[in-house]
Short mmCIF file of C-alpha atoms and ligand atoms in Angstrom, two decimals:
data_model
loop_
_atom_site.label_atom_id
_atom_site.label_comp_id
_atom_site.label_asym_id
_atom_site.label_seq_id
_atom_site.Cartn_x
_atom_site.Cartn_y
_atom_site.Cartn_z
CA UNK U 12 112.57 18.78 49.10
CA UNK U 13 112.03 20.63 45.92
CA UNK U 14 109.44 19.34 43.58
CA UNK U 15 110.81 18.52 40.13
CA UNK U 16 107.06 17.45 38.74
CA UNK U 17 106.19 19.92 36.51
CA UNK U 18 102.44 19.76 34.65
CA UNK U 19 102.60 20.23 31.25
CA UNK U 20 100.69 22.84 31.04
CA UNK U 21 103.60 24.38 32.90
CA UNK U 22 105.91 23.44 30.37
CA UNK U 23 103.91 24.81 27.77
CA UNK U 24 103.44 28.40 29.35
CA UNK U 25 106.90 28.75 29.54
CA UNK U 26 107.58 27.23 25.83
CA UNK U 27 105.29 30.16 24.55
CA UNK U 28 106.61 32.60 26.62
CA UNK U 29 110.10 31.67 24.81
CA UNK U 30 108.37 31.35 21.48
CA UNK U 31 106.54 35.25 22.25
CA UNK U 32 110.25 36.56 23.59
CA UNK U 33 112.40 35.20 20.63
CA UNK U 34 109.30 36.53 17.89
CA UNK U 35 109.78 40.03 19.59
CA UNK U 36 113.80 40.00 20.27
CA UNK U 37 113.83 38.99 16.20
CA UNK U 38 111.19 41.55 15.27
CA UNK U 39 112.72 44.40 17.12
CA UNK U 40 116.17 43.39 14.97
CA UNK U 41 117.89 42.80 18.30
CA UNK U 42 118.71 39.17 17.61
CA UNK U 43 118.81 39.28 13.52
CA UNK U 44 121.70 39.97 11.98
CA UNK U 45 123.57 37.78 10.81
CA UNK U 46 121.86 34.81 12.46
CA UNK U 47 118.11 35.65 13.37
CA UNK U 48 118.93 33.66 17.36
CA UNK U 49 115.48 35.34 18.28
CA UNK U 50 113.90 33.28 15.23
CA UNK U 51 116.17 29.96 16.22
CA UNK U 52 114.81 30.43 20.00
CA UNK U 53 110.69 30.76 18.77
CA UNK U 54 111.17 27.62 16.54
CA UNK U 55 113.25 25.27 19.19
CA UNK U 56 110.55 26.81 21.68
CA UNK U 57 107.71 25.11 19.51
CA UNK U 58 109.86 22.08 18.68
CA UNK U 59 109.85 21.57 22.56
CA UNK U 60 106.36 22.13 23.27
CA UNK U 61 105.24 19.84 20.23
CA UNK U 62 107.59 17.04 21.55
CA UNK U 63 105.90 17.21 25.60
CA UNK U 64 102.40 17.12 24.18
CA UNK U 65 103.63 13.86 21.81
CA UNK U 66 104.91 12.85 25.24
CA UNK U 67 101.65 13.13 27.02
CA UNK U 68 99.75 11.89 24.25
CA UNK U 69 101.21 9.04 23.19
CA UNK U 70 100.24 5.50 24.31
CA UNK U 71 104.23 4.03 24.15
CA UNK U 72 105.93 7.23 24.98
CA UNK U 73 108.13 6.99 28.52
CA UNK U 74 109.46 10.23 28.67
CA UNK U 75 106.85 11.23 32.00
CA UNK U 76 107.39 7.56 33.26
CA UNK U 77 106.99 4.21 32.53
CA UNK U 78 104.27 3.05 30.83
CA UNK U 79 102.74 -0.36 30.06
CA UNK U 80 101.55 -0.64 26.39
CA UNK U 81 102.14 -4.02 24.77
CA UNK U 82 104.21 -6.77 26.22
CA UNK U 83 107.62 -8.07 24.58
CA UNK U 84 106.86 -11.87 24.12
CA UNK U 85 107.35 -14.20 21.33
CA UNK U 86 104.41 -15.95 22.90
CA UNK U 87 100.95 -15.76 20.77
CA UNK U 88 99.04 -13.96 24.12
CA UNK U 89 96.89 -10.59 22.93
CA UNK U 90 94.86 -8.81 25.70
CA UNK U 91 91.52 -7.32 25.37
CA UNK U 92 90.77 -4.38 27.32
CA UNK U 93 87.39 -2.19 27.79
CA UNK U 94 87.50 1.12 28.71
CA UNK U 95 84.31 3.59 30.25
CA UNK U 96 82.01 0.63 31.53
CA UNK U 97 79.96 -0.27 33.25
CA UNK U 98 77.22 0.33 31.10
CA UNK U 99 74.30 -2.04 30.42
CA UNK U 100 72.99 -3.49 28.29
CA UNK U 101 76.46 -3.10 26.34
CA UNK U 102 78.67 -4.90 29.01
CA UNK U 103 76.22 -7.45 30.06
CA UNK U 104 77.01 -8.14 26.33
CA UNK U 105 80.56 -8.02 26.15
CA UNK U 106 80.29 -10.49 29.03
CA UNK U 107 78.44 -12.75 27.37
CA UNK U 108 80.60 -13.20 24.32
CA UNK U 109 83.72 -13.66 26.75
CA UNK U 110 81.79 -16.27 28.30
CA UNK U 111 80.83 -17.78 25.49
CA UNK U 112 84.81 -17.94 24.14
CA UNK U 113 86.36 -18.61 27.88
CA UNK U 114 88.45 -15.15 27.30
CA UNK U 115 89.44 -13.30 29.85
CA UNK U 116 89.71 -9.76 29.69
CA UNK U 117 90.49 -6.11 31.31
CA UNK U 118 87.90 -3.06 32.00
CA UNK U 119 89.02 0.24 33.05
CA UNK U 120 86.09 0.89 34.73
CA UNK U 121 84.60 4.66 35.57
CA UNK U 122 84.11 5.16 39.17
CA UNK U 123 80.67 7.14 38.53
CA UNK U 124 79.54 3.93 36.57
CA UNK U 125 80.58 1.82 38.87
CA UNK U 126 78.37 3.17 41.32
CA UNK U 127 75.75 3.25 38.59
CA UNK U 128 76.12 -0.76 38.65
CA UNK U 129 77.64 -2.39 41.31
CA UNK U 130 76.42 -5.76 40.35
CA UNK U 131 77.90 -5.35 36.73
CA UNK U 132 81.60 -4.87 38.47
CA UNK U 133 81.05 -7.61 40.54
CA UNK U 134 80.09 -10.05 37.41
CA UNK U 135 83.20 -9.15 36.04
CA UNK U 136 85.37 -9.84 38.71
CA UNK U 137 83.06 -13.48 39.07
CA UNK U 138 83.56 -14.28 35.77
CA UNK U 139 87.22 -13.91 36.04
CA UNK U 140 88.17 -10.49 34.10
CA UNK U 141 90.83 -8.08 35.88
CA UNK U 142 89.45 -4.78 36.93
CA UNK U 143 91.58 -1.15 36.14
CA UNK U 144 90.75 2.14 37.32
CA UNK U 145 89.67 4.85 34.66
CA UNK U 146 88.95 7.99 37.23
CA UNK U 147 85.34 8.64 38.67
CA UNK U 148 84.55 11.36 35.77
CA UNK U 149 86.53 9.95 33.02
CA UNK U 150 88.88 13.68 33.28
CA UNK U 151 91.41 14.84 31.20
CA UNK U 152 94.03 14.65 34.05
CA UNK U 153 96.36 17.15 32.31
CA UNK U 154 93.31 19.84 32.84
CA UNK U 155 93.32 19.04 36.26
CA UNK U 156 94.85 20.23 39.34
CA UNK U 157 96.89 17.50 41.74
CA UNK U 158 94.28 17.64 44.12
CA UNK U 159 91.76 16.61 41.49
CA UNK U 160 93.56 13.80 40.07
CA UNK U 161 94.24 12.25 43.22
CA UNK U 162 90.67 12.02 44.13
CA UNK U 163 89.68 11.17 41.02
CA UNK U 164 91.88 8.36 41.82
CA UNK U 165 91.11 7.22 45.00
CA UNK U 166 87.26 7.87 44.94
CA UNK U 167 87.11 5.06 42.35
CA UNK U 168 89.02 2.64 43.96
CA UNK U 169 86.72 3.20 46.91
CA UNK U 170 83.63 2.78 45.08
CA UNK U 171 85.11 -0.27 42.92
CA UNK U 172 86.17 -1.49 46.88
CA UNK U 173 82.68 -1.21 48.03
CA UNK U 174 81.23 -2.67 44.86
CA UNK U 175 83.67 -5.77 44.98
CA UNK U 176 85.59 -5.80 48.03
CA UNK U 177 89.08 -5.44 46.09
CA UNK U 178 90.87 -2.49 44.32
CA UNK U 179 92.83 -2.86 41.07
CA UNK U 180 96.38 -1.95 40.61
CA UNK U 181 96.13 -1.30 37.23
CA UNK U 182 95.13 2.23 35.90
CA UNK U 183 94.65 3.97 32.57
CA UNK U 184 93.99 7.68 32.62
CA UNK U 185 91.02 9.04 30.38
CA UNK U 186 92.77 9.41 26.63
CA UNK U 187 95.96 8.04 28.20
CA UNK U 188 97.07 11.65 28.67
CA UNK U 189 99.26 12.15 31.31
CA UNK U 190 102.47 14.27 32.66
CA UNK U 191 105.32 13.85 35.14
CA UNK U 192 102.13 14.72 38.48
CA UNK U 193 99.77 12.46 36.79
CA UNK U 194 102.61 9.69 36.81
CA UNK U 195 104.25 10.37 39.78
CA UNK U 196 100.01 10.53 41.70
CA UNK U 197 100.00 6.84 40.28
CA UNK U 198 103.60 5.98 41.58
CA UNK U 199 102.76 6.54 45.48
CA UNK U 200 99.43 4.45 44.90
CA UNK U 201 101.61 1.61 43.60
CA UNK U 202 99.33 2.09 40.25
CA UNK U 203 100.79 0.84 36.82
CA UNK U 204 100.15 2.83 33.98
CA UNK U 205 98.32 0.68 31.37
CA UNK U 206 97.93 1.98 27.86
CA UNK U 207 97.58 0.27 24.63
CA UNK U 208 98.88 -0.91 21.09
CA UNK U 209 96.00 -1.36 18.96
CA UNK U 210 93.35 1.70 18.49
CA UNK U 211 90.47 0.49 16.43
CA UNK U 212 88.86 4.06 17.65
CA UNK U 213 85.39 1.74 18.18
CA UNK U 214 83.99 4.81 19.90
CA UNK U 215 83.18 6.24 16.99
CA UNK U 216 81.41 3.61 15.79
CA UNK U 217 82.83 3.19 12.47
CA UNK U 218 81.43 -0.67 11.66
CA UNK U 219 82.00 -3.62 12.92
CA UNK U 220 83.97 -4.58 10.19
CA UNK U 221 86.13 -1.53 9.82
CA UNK U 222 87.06 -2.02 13.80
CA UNK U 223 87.83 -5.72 13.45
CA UNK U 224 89.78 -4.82 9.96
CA UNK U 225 91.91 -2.47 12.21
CA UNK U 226 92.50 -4.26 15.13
CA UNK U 227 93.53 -7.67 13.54
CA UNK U 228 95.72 -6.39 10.51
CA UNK U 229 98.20 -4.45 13.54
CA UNK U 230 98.12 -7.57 16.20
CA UNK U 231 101.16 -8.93 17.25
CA UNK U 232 102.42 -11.24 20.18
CA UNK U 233 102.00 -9.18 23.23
CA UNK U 234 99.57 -6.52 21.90
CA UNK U 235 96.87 -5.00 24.17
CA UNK U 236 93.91 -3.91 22.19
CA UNK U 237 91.68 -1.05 22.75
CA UNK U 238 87.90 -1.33 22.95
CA UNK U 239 84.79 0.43 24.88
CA UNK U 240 82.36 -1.20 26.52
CA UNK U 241 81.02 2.25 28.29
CA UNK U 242 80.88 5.76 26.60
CA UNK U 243 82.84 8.34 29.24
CA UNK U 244 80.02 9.19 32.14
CA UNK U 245 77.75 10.04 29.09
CA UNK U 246 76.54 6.77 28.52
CA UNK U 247 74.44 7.89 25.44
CA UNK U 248 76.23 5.99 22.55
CA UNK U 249 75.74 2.13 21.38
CA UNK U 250 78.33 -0.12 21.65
CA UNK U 251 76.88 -2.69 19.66
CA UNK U 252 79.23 -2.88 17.33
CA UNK U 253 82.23 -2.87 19.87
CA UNK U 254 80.54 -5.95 21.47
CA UNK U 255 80.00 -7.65 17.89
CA UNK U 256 83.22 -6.75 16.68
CA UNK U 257 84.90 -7.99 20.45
CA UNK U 258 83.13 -11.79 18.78
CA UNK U 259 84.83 -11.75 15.55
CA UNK U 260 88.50 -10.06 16.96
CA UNK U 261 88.33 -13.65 19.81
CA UNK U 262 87.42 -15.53 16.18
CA UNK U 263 89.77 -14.53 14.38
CA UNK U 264 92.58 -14.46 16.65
CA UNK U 265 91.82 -17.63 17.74
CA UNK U 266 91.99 -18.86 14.51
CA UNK U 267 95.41 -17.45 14.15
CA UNK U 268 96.73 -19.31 17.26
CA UNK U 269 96.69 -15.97 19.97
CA UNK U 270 95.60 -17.00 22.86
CA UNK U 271 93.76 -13.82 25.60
CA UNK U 272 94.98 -13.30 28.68
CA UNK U 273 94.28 -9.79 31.33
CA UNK U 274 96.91 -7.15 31.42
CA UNK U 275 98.52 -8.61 34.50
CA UNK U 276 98.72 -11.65 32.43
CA UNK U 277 100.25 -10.76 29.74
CA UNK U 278 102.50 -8.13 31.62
CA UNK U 279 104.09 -10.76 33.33
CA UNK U 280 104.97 -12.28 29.72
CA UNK U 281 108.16 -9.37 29.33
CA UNK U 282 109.17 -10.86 32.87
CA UNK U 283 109.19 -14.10 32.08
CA UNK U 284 111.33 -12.83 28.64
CA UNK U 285 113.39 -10.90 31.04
CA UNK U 286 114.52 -14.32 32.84
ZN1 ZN P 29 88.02 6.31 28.47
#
């Protein structure tokens, strides 16, 4: 059967070939007079190859697939997620202050970290968080070839298998980038494509106050929130303010009635809408 999945970067080759051709045709006057088409053609060509990279980009976009960002509800239920863990001390804290509030939360986990600490996977899964799958190498799947995604795949559901004798059906690709192979690599896995609402950017550690300012002034009933735990397969940054500001986010969401639930939680909130 013929292949319709086309990478992106595909797309975008042929986008500037366009773009090159119509700058030429209009340049060599062949296409000028009296409506510069060759002109027309370049612009629509970068138009279109703006619009696929907003499309691959873009945590609520659906154009390569469904995705799962937020949840339509009119239920107060947020959900936390983590992304780049395991990575001690930082998660061991995280833990801690979920504990500590009985909220249960979501980590995309790295395979390579995972391997890294076994026993920090399995704590998760003990203490009654859902586990996701964020590649073994934390990869910008749109650089990659199929071959490379898939096993980027499937290597860390092996190694999250080993670690707690279960693999997650949940999976958010590094950045959230992804095209019509990346989606369609998840589709034959059974693998939802979890993304997010609410960006705090906490990886760049810009204060605990400035990521709990940004996360709590765009919640909403349904929204799933953004925050790291890990730091890629680098594992060089702090955290410490992602764990503090995880504290005061369950505080004052509490506060304002949300209750936390995982991403299969709270997915199951637009079904229950639906019915
Ligand atoms: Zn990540």
């Amino acid at each position: 059967m013929f292949d319709i999945k086309i990478r992106l970067v595909s797309m975008l080759g042929l986008l500037t070939v366009i773009v090159l051709g119509g700058l030429i045709l209009d340049y060599r006057h062949m296409l000028r007079r009296p409506m510069r088409i060759g002109i027309g053609l370049a612009l629509v060509g970068i138009a279109a190859g703006a619009f696929l990279t907003l499309c691959a980009v873009l945590p609520e976009n659906h154009v390569f697939g469904q995705v799962f960002f937020e949840s339509q509800t009119n239920k107060k239920v947020v959900a936390l997620t983590f992304d780049d863990g395991p990575y001690s001390p930082y998660t061991e804290q995280v833990l801690d202050v979920l504990k500590e509030y009985q909220v249960p939360a979501t980590f995309f986990v790295v395979g390579q970290n995972v391997e890294k600490y076994p026993e920090l996977v399995q704590r998760i899964v003990n203490e009654g968080h859902q586990l996701g799958n964020h590649t073994y190498h934390h990869v910008d799947l749109l650089k990659s070839d199929r071959k490379t995604i898939e096993e980027e795949i499937d290597h860390t559901n092996r190694v999250i298998k080993a670690a707690v004798g279960t693999t997650p059906h949940v999976v958010r690709p590094p950045h959230g980038f992804r095209d019509p192979v990346v989606m369609e690599i998840m589709a034959v896995r059974g693998l939802k494509v979890v993304e997010w609402s609410i960006m705090s950017r906490d990886w760049t550690n810009p204060g605990v106050d400035v990521i709990v300012d940004r996360t709590v002034a765009k919640v909403k009933n349904g929204s799933i929130i953004l925050l790291h735990d890990g730091d890629g397969i680098d594992s060089r940054a702090s955290r410490i303010q992602s764990v503090e500001a995880t504290r005061r986010i369950i505080q004052t969401l509490t506060a304002q009635g949300y209750q936390f639930v995982t991403v299969d939680e709270i997915l199951a909130k637009t079904e229950e809408n639906k019915s």
